[in-house]
PDB file of C-alpha atoms in Angstrom:
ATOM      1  CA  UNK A   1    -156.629 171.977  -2.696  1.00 66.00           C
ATOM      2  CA  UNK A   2    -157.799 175.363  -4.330  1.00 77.00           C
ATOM      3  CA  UNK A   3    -161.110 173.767  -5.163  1.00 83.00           C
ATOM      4  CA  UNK A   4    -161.324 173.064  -1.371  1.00 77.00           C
ATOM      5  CA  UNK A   5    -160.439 176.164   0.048  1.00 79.00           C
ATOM      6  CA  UNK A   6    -162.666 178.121  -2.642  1.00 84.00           C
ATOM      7  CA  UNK A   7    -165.794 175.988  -1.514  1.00 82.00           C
ATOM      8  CA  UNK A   8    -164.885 176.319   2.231  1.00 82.00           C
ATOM      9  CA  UNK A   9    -164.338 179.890   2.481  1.00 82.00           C
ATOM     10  CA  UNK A  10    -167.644 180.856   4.130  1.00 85.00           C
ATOM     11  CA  UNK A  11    -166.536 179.073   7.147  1.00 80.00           C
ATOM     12  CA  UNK A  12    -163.119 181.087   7.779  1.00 77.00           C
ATOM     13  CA  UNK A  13    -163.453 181.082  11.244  1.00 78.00           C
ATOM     14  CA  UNK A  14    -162.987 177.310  10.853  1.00 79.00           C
ATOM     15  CA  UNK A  15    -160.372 175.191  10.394  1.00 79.00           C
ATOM     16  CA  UNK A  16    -159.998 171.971   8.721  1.00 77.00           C
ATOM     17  CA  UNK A  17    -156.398 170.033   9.111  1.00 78.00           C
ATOM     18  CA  UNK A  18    -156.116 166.731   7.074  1.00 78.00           C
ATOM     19  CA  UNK A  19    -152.461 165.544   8.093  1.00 77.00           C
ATOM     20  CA  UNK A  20    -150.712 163.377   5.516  1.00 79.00           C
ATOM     21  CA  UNK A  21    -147.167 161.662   6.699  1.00 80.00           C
ATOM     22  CA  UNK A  22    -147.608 162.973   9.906  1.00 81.00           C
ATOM     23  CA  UNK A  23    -145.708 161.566  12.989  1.00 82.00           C
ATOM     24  CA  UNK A  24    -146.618 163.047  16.419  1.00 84.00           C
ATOM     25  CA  UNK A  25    -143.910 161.316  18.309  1.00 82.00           C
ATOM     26  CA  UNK A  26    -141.744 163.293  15.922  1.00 86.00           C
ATOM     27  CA  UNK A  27    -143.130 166.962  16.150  1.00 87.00           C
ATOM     28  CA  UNK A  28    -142.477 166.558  20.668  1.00 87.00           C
ATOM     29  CA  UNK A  29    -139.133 164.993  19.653  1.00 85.00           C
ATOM     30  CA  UNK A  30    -138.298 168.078  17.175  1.00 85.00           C
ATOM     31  CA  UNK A  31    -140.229 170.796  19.668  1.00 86.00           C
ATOM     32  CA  UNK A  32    -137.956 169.364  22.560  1.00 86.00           C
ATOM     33  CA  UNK A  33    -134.801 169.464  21.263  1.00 84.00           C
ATOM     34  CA  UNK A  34    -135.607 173.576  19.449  1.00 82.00           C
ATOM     35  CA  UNK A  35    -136.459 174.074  23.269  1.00 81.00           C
ATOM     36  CA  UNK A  36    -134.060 172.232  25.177  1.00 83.00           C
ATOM     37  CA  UNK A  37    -132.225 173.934  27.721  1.00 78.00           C
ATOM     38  CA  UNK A  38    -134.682 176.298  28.140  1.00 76.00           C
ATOM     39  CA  UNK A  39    -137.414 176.095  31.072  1.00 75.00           C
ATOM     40  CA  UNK A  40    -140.986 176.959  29.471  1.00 71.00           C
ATOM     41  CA  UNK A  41    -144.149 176.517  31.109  1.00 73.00           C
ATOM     42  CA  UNK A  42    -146.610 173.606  28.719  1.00 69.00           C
ATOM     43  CA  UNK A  43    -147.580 176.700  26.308  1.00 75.00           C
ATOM     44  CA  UNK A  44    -144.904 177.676  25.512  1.00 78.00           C
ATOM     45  CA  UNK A  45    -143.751 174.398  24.348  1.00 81.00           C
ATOM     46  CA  UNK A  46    -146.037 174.842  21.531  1.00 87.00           C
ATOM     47  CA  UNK A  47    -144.138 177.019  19.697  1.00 86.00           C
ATOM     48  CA  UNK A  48    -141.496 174.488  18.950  1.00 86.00           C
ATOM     49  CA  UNK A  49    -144.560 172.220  16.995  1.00 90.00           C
ATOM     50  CA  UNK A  50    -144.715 171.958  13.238  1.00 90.00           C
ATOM     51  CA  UNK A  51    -147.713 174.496  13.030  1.00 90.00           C
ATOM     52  CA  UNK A  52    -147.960 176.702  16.441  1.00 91.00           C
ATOM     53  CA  UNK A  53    -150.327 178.988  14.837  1.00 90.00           C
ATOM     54  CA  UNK A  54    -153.101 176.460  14.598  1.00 89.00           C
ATOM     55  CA  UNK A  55    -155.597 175.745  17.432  1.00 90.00           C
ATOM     56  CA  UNK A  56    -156.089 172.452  19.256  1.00 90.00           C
ATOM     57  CA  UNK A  57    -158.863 170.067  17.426  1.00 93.00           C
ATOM     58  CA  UNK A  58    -162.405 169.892  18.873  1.00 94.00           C
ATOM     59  CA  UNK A  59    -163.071 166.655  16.989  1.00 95.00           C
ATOM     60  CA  UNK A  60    -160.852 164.180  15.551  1.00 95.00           C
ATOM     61  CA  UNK A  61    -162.700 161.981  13.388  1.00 95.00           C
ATOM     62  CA  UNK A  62    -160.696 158.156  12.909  1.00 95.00           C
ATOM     63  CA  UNK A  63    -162.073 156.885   9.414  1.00 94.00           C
ATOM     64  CA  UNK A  64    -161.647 153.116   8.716  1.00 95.00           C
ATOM     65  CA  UNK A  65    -162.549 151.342  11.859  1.00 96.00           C
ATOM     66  CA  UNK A  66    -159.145 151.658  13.724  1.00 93.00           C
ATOM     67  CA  UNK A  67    -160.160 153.155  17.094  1.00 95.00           C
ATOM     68  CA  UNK A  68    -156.436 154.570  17.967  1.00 92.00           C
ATOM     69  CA  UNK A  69    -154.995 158.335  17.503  1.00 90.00           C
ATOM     70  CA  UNK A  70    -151.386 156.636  16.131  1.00 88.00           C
ATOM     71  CA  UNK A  71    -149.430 159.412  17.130  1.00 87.00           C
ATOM     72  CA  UNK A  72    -152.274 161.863  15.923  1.00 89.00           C
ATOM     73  CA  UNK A  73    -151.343 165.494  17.042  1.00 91.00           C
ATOM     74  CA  UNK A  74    -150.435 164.448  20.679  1.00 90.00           C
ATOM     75  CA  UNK A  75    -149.832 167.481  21.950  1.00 88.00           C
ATOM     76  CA  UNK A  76    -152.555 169.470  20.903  1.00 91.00           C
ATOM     77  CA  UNK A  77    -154.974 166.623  21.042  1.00 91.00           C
ATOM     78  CA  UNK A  78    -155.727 166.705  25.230  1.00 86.00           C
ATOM     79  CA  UNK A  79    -159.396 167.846  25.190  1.00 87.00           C
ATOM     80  CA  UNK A  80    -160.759 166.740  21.853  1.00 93.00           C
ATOM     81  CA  UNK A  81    -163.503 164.635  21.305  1.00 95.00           C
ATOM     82  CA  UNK A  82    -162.812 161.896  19.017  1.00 96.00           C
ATOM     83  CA  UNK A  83    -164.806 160.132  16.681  1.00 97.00           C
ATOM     84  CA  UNK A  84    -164.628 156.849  15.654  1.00 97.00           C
ATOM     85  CA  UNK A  85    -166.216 155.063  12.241  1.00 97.00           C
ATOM     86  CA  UNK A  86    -165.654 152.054  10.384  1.00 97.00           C
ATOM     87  CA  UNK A  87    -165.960 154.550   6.607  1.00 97.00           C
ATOM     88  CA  UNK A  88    -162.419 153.916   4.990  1.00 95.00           C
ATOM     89  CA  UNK A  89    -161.440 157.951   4.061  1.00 90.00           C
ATOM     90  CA  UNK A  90    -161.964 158.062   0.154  1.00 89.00           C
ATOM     91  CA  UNK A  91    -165.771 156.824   0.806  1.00 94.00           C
ATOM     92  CA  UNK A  92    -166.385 159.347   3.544  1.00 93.00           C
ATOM     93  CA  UNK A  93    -168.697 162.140   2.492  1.00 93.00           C
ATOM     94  CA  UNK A  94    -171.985 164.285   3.335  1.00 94.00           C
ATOM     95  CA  UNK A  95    -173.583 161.687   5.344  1.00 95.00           C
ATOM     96  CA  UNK A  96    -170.461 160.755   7.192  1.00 96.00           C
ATOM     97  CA  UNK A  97    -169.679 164.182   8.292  1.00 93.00           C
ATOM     98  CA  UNK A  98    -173.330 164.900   9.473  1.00 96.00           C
ATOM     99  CA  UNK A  99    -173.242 161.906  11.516  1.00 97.00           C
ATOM    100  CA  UNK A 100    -169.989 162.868  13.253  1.00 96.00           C
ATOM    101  CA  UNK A 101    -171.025 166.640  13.813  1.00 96.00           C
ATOM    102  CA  UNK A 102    -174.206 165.468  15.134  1.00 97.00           C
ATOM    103  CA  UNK A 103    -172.734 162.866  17.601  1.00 97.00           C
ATOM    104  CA  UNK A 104    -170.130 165.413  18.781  1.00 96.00           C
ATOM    105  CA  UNK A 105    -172.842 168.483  19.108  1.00 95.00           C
ATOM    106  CA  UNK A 106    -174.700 165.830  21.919  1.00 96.00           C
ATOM    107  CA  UNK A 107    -171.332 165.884  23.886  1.00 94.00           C
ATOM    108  CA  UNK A 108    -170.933 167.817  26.826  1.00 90.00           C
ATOM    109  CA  UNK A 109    -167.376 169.269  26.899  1.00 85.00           C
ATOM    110  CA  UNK A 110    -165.634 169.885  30.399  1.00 80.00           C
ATOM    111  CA  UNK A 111    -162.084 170.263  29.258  1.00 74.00           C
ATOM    112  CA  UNK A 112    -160.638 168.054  31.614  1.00 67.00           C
ATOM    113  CA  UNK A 113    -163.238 169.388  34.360  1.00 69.00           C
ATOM    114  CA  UNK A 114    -164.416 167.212  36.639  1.00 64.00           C
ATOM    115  CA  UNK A 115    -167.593 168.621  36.690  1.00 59.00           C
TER     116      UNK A 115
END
């Protein structure tokens, strides 16, 4: 992980989140009940989820041909772009990550805009 960060810290205004045992149903379950009782407008429900500091993803990129989030950050997920490829994760590299940041930089994001 320190090997990681050390060779990614030129990019700090990025972030990358690799979830591992995640469950999204279970972060809204656990956010609902912290604010239940309480009225808060959508935003504010974010401070109830495991991480409220970090932003939503641009890109989710699904690795081993399954093209389904599975609970993936559900919340915070609305207006990404997702990426599907048939790579299973521990083969995914250079190549794969080009391919993904080139089909997403072709996108045209309207955040939920019509037009």
């Amino acid at each position: 992980c320190l090997a990681a960060e050390e060779k990614t810290r030129q990019y700090a205004p990025y972030a990358l989140n690799v979830l591992v045992n995640y469950g999204g149903r279970s972060e809204l379950v656990r956010a609902a009940r912290m604010l239940s009782g309480k009225e808060v407008p959508a935003e504010s429900f974010r401070s109830g989820l495991y991480r409220p500091d970090l932003p939503d993803p641009d890109l989710i990129i699904r690795t081993g041909g399954e093209r389904r989030l599975s609970g993936f950050m559900p919340f915070q997920s609305a207006y990404s772009e997702l990426y599907f490829c048939d790579t299973l994760f521990p083969d995914f590299g250079q190549a794969e990550i080009d391919a993904a940041l080139k089909d997403y930089s072709a996108r045209d994001r309207r955040f939920g805009k019509i037009w």
